[in-house]
C-alpha positions as semicolon CSV with decimal commas, in nm:
position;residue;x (nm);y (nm);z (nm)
1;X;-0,763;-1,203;0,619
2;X;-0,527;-0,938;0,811
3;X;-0,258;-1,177;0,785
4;X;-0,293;-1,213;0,404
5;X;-0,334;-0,882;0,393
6;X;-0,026;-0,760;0,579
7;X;0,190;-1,043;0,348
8;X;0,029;-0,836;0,028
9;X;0,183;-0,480;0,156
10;X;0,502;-0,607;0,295
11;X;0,509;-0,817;-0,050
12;X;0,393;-0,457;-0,244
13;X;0,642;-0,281;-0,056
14;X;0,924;-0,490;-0,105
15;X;0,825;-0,522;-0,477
16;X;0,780;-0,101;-0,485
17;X;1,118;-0,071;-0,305
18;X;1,319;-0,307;-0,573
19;X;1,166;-0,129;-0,872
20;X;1,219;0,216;-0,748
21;X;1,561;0,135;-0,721
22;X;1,577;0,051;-1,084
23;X;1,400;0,325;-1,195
24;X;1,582;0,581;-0,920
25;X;1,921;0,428;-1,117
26;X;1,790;0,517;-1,489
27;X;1,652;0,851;-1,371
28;X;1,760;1,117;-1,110
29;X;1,433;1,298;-1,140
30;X;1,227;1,049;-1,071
31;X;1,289;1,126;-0,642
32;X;0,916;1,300;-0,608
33;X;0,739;1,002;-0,805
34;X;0,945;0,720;-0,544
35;X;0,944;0,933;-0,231
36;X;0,592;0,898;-0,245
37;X;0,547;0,555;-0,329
38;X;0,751;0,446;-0,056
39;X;0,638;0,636;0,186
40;X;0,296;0,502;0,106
41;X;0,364;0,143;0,037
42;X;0,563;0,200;0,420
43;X;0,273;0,394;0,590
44;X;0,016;0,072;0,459
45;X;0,216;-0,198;0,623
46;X;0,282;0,039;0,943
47;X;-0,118;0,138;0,998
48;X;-0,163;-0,239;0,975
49;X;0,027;-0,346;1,214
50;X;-0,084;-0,100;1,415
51;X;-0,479;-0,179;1,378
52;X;-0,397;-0,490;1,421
53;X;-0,289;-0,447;1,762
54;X;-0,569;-0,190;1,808
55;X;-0,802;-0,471;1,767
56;X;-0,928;-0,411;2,148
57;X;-1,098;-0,116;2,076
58;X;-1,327;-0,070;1,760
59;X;-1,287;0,289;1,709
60;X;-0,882;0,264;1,677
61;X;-0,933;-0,028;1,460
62;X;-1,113;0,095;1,192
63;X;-0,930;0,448;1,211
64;X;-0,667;0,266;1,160
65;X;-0,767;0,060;0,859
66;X;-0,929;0,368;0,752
67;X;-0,568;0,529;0,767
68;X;-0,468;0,210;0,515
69;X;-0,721;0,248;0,346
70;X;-0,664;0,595;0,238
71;X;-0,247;0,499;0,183
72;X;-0,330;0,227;-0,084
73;X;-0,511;0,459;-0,269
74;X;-0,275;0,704;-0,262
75;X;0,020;0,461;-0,359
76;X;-0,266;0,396;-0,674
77;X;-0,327;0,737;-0,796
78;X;0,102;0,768;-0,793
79;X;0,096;0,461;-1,005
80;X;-0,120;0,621;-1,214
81;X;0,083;0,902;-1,222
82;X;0,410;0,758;-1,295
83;X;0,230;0,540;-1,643
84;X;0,121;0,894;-1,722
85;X;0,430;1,066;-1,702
86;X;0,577;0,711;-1,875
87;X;0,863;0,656;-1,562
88;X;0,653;0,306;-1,575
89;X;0,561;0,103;-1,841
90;X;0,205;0,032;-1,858
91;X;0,252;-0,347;-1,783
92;X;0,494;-0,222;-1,462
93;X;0,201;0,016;-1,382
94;X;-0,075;-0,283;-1,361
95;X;0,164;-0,555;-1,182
96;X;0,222;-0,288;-0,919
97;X;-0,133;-0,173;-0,923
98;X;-0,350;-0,486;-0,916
99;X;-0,230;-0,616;-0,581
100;X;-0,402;-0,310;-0,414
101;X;-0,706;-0,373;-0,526
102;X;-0,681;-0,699;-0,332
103;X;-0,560;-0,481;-0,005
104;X;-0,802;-0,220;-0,081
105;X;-1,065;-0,461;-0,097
106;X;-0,973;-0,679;0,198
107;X;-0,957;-0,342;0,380
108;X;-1,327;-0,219;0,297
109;X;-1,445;-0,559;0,416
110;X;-1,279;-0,603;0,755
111;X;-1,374;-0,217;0,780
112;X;-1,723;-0,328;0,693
113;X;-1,757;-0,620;0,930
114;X;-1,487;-0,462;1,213
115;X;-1,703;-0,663;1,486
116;X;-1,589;-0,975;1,327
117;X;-1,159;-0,884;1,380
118;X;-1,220;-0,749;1,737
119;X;-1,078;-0,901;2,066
120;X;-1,317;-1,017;2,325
């Protein structure tokens, strides 16, 4: 499960990063909207390496995937943003969108059942 899940937000961020670029190309103002997304779509992959190697201690863990946790959503609610202010289509919007809710849910589950992921 961490593995798949750290494939989905280097996958997400790679996607995020390519489209960005795109959209950076067509429109100068956009620099707030992809900033933000990138940093996010970054900061998810980063806290997940990072709990991953926290795995030792149960408390860093799950602040940790707490910390991803809280990044996904945020990289949602831009998402949401940019459909609203129409920088994405609302197809672009959902292909970028749905794969989070397969992070966010891994996430809640190995934050759930953190005993399970620990090292002996």
């Amino acid at each position: 499960m961490g593995d798949r899940l750290l494939y989905f937000t280097k996958e997400g961020r790679s996607h995020f990063y390519c489209l960005t670029v795109r959209i950076w190309n067509h429109e100068k103002k956009l620099l707030h909207h992809t900033d933000q997304i990138r940093r996010s779509s970054r900061s998810v992959c980063a806290n997940m390496a990072e709990a991953w190697r926290n795995r030792r201690y149960k408390a860093a863990f799950v602040a940790k995937l707490n910390d991803c946790e809280a990044e996904a959503a945020e990289i949602q609610v831009w998402l949401k943003f940019a459909v609203k202010c129409q920088y994405l289509t609302v197809e672009q919007g959902r292909e970028l969108y749905a794969p989070y809710n397969q992070v966010l849910s891994g996430l809640v589950k190995m934050i759930t059942h953190a005993d399970d992921w620990l090292l002996d």
